[in-house]
Coordinates of C-alpha atoms and ligand atoms in Angstrom, one line a residue:
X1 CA 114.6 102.6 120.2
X2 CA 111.5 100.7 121.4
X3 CA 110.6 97.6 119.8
X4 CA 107.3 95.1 120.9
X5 CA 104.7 97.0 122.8
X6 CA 105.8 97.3 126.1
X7 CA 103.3 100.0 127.3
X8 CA 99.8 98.2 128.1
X9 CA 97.6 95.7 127.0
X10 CA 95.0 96.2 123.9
X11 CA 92.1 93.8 123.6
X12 CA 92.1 93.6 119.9
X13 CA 95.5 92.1 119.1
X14 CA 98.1 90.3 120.9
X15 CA 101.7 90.4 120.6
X16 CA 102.6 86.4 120.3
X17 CA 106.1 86.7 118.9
X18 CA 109.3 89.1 117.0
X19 CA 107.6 90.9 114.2
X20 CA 109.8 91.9 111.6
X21 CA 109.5 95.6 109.9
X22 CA 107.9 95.4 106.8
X23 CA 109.7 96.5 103.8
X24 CA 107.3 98.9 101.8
X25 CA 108.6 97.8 98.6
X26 CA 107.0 94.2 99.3
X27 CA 103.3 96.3 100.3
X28 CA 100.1 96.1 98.3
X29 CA 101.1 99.8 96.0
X30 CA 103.9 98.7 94.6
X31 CA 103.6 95.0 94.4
X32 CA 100.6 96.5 91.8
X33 CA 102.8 99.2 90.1
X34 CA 105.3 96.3 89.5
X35 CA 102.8 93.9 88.0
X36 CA 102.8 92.0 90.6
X37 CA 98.5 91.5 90.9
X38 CA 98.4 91.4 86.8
X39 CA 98.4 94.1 83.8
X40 CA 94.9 95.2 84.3
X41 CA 95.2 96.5 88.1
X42 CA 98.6 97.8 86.9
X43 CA 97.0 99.9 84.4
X44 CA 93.5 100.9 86.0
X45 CA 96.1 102.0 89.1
X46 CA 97.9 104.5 86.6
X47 CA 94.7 105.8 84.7
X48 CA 92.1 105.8 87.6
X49 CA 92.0 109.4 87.4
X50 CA 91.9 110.3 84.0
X51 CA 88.4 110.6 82.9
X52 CA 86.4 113.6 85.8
X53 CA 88.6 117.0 85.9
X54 CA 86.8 117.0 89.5
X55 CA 88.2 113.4 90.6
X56 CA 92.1 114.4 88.8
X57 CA 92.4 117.4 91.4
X58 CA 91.0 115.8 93.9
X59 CA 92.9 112.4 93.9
X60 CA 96.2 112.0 93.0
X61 CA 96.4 113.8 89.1
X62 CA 97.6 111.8 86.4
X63 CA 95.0 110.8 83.4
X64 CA 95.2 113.7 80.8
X65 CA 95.9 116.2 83.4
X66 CA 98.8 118.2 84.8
X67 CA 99.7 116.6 88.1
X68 CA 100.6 119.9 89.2
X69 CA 96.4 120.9 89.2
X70 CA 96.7 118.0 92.3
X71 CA 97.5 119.9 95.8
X72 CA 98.1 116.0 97.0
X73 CA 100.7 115.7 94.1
X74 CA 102.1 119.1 95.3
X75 CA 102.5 119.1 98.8
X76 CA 104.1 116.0 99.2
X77 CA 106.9 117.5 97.0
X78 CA 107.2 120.8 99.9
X79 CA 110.9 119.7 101.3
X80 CA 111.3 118.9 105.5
X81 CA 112.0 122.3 107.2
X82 CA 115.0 122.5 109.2
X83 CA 115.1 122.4 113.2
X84 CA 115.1 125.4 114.7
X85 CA 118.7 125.6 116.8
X86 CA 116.8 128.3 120.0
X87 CA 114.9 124.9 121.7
X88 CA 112.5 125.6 124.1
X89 CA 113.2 124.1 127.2
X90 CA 110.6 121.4 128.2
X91 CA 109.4 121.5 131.8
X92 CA 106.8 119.3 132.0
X93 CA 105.4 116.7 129.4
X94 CA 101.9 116.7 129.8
X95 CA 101.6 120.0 129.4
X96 CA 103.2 119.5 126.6
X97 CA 100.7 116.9 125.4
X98 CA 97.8 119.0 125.7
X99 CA 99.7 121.5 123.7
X100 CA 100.1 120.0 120.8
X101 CA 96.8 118.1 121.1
X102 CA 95.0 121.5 121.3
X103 CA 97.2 122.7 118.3
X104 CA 96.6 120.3 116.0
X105 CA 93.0 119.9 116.8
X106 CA 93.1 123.6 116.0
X107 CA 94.9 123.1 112.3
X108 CA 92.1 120.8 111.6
X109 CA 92.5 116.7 112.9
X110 CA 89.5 115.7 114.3
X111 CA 91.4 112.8 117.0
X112 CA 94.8 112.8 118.7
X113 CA 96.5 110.6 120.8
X114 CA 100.3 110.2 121.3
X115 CA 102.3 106.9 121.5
X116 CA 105.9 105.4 121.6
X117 CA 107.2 105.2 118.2
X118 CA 107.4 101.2 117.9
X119 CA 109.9 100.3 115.5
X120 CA 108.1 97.2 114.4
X121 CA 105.8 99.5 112.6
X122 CA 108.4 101.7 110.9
X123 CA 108.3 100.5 107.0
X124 CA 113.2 99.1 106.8
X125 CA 112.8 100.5 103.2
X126 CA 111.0 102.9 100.8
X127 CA 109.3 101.8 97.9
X128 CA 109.3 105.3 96.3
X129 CA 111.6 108.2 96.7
X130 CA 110.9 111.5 98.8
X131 CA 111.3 115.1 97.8
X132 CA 110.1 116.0 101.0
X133 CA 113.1 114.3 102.4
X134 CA 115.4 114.0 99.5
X135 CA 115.4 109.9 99.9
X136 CA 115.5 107.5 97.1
X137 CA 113.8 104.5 96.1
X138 CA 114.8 101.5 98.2
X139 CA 116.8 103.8 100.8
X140 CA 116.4 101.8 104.0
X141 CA 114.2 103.8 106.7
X142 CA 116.6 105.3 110.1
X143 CA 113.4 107.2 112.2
X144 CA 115.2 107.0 115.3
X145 CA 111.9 109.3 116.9
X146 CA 110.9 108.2 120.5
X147 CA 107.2 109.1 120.1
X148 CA 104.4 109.0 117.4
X149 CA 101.7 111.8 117.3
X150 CA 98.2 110.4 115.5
X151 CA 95.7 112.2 113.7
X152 CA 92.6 110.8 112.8
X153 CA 90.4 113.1 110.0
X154 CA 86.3 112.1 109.6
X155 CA 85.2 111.6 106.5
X156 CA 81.3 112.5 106.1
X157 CA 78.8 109.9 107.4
X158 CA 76.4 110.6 104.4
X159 CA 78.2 111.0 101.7
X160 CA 80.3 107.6 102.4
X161 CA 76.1 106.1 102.1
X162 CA 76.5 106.4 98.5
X163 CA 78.9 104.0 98.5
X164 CA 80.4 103.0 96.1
X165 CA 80.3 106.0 93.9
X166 CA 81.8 109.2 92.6
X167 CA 80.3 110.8 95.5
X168 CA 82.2 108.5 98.4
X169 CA 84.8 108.8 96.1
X170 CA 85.1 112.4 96.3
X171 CA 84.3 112.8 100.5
X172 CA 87.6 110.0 100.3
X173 CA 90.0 111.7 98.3
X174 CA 89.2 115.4 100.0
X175 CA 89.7 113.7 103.6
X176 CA 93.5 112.3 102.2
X177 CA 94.0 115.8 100.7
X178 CA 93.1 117.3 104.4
X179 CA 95.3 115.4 106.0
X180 CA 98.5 116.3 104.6
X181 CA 98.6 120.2 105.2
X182 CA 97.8 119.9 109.0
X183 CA 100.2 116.7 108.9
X184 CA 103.2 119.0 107.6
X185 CA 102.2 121.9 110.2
X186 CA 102.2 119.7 113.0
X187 CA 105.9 119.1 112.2
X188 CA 107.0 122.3 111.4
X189 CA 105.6 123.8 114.7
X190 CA 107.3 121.2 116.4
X191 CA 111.2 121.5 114.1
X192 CA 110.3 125.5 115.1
X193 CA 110.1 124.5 118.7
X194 CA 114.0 123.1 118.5
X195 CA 113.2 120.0 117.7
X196 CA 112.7 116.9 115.0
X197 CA 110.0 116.2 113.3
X198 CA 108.7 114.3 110.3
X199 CA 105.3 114.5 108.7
X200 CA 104.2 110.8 107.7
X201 CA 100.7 111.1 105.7
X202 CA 99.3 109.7 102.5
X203 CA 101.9 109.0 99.5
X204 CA 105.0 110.0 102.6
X205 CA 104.1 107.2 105.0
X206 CA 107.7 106.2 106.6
X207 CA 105.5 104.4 109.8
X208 CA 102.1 102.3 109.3
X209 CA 99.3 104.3 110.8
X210 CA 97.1 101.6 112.2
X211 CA 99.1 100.2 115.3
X212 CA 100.3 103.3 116.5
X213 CA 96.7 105.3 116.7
X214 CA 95.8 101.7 118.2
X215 CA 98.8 102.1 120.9
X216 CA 97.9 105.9 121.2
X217 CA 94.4 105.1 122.3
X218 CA 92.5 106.4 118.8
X219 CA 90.3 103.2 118.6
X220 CA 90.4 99.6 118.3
X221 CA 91.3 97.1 115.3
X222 CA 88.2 95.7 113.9
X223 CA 87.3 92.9 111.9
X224 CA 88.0 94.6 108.8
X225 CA 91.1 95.7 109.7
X226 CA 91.0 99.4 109.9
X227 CA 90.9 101.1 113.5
X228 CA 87.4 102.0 114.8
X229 CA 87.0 105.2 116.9
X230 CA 84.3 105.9 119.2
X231 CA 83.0 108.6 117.7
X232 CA 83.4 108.7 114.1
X233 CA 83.8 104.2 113.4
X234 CA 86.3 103.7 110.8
X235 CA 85.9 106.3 108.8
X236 CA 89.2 108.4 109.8
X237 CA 91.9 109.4 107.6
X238 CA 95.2 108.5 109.6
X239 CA 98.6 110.4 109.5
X240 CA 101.7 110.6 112.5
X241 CA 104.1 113.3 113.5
X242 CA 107.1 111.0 114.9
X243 CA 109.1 113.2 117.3
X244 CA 111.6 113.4 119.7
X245 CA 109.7 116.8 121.6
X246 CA 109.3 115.4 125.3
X247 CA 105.6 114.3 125.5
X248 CA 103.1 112.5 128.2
X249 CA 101.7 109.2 126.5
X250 CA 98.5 107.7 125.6
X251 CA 96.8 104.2 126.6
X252 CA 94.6 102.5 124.6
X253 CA 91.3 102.4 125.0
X254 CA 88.8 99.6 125.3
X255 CA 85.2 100.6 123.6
X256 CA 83.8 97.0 123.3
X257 CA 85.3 96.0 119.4
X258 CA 86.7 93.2 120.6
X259 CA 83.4 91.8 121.9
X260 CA 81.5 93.1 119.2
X261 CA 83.7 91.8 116.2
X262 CA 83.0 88.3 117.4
X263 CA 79.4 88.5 116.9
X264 CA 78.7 90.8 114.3
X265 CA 80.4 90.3 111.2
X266 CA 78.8 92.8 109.0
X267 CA 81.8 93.7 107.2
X268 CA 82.2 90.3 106.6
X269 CA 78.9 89.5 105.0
X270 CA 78.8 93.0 103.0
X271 CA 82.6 93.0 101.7
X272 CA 81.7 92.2 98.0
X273 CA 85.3 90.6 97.5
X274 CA 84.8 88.3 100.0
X275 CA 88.3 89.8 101.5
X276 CA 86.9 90.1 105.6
X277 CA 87.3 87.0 107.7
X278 CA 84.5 85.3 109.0
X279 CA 86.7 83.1 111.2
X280 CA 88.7 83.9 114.3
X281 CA 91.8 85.6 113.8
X282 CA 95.3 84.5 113.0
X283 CA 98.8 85.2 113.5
X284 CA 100.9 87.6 111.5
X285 CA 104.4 88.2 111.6
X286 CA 104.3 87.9 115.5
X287 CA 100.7 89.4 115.8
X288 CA 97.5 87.9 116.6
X289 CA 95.0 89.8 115.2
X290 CA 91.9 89.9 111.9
X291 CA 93.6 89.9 108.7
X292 CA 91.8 90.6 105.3
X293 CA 93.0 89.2 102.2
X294 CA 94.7 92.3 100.9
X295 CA 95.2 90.7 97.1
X296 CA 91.4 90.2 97.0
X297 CA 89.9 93.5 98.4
X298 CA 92.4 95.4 95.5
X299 CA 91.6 93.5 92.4
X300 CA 87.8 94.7 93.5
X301 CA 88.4 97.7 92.4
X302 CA 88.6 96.0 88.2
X303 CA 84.7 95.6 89.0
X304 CA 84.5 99.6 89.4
X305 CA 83.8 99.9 86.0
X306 CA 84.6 103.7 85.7
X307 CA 82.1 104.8 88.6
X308 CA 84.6 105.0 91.3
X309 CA 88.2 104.2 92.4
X310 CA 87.7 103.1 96.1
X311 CA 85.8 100.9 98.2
X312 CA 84.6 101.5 101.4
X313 CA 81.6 99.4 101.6
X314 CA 83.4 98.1 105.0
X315 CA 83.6 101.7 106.2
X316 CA 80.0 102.4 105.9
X317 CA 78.3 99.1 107.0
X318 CA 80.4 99.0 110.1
X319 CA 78.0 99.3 113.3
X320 CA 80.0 101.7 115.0
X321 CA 79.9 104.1 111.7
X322 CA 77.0 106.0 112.7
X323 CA 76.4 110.1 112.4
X324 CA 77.0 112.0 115.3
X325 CA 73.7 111.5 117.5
X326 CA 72.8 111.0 121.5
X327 CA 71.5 107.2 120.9
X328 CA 75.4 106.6 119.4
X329 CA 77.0 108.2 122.3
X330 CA 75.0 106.5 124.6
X331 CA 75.3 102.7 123.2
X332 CA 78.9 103.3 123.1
X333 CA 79.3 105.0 126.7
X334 CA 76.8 101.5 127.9
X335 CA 79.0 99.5 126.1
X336 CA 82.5 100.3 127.3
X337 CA 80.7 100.1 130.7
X338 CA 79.2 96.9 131.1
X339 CA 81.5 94.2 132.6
X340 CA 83.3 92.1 129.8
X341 CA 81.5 88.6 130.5
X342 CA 77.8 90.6 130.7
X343 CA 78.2 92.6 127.4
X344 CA 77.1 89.7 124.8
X345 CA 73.4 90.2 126.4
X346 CA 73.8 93.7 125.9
X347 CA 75.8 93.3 121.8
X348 CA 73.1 90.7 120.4
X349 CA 70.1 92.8 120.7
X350 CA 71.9 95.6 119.8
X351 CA 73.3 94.2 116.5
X352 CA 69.7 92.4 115.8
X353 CA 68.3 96.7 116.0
X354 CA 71.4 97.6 114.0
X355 CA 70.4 95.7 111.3
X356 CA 66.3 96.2 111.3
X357 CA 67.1 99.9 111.4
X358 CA 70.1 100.8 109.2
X359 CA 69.9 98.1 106.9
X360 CA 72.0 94.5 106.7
X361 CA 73.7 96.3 103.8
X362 CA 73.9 100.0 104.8
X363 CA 73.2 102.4 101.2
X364 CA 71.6 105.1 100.3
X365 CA 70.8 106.8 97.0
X366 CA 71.9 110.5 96.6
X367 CA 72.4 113.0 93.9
X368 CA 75.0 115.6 94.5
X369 CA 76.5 118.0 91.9
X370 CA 76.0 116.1 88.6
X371 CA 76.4 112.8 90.3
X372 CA 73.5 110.3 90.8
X373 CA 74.9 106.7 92.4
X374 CA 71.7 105.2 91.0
X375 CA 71.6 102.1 89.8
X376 CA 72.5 101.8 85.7
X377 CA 71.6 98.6 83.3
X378 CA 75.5 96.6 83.6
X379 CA 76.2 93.1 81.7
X380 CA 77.9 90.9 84.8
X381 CA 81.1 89.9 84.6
X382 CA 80.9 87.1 87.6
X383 CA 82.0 84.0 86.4
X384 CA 79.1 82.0 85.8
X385 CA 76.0 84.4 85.8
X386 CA 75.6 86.1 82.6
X387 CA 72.8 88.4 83.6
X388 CA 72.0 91.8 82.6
X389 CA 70.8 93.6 85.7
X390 CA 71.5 96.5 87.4
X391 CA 74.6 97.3 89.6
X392 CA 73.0 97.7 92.5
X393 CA 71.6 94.2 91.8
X394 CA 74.7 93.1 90.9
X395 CA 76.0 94.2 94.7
X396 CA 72.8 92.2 96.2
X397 CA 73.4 89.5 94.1
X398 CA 76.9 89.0 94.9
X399 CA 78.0 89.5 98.1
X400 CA 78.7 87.3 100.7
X401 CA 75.9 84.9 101.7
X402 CA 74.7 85.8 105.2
X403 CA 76.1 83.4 107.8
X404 CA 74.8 82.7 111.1
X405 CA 76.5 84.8 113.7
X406 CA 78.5 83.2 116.7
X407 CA 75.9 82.2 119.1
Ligands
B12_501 C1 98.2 99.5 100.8 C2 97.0 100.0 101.4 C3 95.8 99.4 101.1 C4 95.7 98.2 100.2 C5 96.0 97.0 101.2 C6 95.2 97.0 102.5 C7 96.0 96.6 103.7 N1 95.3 96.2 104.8 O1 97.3 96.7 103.8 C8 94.2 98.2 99.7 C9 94.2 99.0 98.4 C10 93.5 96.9 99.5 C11 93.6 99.1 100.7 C12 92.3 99.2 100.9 C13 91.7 100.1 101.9 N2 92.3 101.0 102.6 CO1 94.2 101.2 102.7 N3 96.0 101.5 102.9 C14 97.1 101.0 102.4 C15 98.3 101.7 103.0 C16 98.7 102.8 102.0 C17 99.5 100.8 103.2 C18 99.2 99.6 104.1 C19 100.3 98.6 104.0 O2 101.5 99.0 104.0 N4 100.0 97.3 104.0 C20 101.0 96.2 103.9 C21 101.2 95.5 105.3 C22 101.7 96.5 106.3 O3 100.0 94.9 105.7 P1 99.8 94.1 107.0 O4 101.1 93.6 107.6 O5 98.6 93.2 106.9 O6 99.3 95.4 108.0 C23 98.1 96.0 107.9 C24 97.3 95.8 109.2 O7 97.4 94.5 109.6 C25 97.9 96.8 110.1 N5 98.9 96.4 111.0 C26 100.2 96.1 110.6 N6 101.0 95.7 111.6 C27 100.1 95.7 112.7 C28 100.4 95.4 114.0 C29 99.4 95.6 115.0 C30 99.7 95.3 116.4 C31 98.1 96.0 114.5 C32 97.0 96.2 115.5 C33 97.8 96.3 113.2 C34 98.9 96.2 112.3 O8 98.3 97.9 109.3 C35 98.4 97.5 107.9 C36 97.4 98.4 107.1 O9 96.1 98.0 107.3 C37 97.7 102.3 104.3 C38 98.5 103.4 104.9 C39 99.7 102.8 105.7 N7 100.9 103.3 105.5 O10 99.5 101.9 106.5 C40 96.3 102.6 103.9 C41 95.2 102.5 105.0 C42 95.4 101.3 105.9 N8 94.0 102.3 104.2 C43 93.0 102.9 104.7 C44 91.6 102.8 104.1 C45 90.6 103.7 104.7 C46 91.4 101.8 103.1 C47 90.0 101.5 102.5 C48 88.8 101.7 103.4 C49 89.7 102.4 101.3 C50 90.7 102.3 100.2 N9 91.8 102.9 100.2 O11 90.4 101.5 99.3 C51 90.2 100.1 102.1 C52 89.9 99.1 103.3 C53 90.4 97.7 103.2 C54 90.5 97.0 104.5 N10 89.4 96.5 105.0 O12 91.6 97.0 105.1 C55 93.3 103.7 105.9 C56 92.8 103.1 107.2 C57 92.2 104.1 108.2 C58 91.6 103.4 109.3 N11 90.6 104.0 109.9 O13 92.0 102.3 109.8 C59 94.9 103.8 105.8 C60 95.6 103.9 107.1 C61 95.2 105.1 105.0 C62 94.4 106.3 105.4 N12 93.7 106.9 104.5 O14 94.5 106.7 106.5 N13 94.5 99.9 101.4
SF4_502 S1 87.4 97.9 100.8 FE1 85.6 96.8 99.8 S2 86.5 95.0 98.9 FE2 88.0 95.8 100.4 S3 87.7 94.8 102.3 FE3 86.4 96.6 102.4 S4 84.4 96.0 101.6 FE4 85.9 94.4 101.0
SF4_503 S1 81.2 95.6 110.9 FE1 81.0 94.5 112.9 S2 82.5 92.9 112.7 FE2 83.0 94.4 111.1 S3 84.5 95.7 112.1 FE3 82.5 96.7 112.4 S4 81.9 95.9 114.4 FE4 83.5 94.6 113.8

């Protein structure tokens, strides 16, 4: 069993002491299921889907609905196959590697990288129980894998514009929904191959995503907290395969966040909650790293009013969220490719165009299906400002007062 990361050196955090495994019963979910935040986040949580047919089978059912009209309800019910006992002899790792890289890019995962499975980032106990795997509530976790396989799923560039709305709401839920089929394939090719396998994706998460598609070379940690890819910026659905089927590692990749966090900020000035540091990072059960205030960036969603049930104003305003397009690739391949003390000449300019030419607070209207993200007439709810404007006033009004980047 691996604990610490032994492997290599990532820019965006540092190992400073023993981290502890976090007990999932003691995570955001359930600390709000149990009260925990208050009786209104407790009961939006449980209704959030009631009102849209369209956002009940998309997200997780519930509302007036049969949860059974959910495929995300369903398939995380489908039980863990068992191994097949004919395993096929494994010669050479690698190979291996680019085997199941090709595969799963081929059920549908846009990114894949392959770590160690470091048991600091296995959850000791569930907070809910598992059909999949026949578990109960408060079992502790035993995932004795050796390695961790991440996916990373891209969620449209557009559509996550109309943020926040039923419309990035939809694009959101559909990218969780994705996941979990090609999740549960990966490990039943693998259990059909001779050996174990578990599937770890949204509402079955035995292992926290973020740190191991770091460690596996997916991305960086940003600011914000979420990984940021190269190619697609934060907007990736993540899910593992842990497994014990002989494979070639990753290393993790350096694509300038580090250096670009420090100046930027963006997140930090457009997260309505306030939730995203401005300040330098800080240490974490053993970890140095960005940490957002977690309590903060959930009671948010109270101020959703009905129009949607997730935030990803962070997603979209990140500077590395961009659609696929030659000037993207390029500023990234310059990027990674300047020497570390040069690249601040190279960041400022770039975040000063980022901003004249995609907006300090990246939006866009959009009608799709019967959905309009338009602004509508609200009454504020903001402590101290009684106005009646609009909501997309209301977002203007209230987020973060720009601060001077780090010079
Ligand atoms: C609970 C939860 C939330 C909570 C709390 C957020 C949080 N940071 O924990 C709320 C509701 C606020 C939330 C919001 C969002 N979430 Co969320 N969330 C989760 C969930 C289900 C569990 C996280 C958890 O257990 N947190 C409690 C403990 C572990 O927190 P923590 O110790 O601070 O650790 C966090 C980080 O520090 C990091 N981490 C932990 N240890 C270490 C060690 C190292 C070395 C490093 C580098 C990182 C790291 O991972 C944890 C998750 O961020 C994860 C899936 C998962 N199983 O991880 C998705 C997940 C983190 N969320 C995700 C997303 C996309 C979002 C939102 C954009 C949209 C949304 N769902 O509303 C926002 C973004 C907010 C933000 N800036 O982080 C994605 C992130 C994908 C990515 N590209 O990084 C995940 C992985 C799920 C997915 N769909 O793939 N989320
Ligand atoms: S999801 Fe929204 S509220 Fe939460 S940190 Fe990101 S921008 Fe802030
Ligand atoms: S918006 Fe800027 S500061 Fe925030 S995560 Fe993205 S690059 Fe880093």
């Amino acid at each position: 069993m691996l604990t610490g990361n032994t492997q290599h050196n990532p820019r965006t955090y540092r190992i400073i002491g023993p981290q502890s495994q976090i007990d999932e019963r003691e995570t955001p979910h359930p600390r709000v299921d149990s009260g925990e935040l208050g009786e209104r986040l407790r009961t939006w949580r449980k209704t959030r889907f009631g009102e849209d047919p369209f956002d009940r089978v998309l997200g997780a059912g519930g509302g007036d609905g049969d949860s059974n009209n959910s495929l995300r309800h369903t398939m995380s019910r489908i039980p863990e196959g068992k191994v097949n006992p004919n395993r096929m002899a494994v010669s050479d790792p690698a190979e291996m590697s680019r085997n199941i890289k090709e595969i799963a890019r081929f059920f549908g995962a846009d990114v894949v990288g392959i770590t160690y499975l470091d048991q600091a980032y296995v959850y000791s106990h569930r907070a809910s129980g598992s059909v999949a795997t026949e578990a109960k509530a408060g079992d502790p976790i035993h995932l004795s894998h050796r390695y961790a396989i991440c996916l990373g799923f891209a969620s449209d560039y557009y559509k996550f514009l109309s943020n926040n709305s039923r419309i990035s709401d939809a694009e959101y839920h559909l990218g969780l929904t994705r996941t979990i089929p090609i999740t549960l394939m990966l490990a039943s090719y693998i259990r059909e191959m001779g050996y174990p396998a578990r599937a770890h994706q949204s509402g079955t998460y035995e292992v926290i995503p973020i740190p191991l598609a770091v460690n596996a070379g997916l991305g960086e940690l940003g600011r914000h907290g979420l990984l940021i890819n190269e190619e697609y910026g934060s907007r990736l659905h993540l899910s593992v395969v842990t497994t014990d089927l002989p494979l070639a590692i990753d290393k993790p990749v350096d694509i300038g966040v580090e250096d670009v966090c420090k100046y930027c900020m963006k997140c930090a000035r457009t997260c309505p909650s306030h939730s995203i540091p401005f300040g330098s990072k800080e240490v974490y059960n053993g970890v140095e790293k960005y940490r957002i205030n977690q309590d903060t960036c959930y009671k948010y969603r109270l101020a959703s009013r009905g129009q949607w049930s997730v935030c990803v104003i962070c997603v979209s305003s990140c500077c590395y969220n961009k659609p696929e397009a030659w000037w993207h690739t390029v500023a990234c391949w310059l990027l990674k490719r300047i020497p570390i003390p040069l690249r601040p000449l190279y960041i400022k300019p770039l975040l000063w165009i980022d901003d004249l030419f995609w907006g300090k607070r990246p939006w866009k209207h959009m009608k799709w299906l019967n959905y309009d993200n338009a602004p509508t007439s609200m009454t504020c709810n903001i402590p101290g400002c009684q106005a009646n404007h609009s909501n997309l006033q209301h977002k203007r009004l209230h987020v973060a007062k720009p601060v001077a980047r780090a010079q």
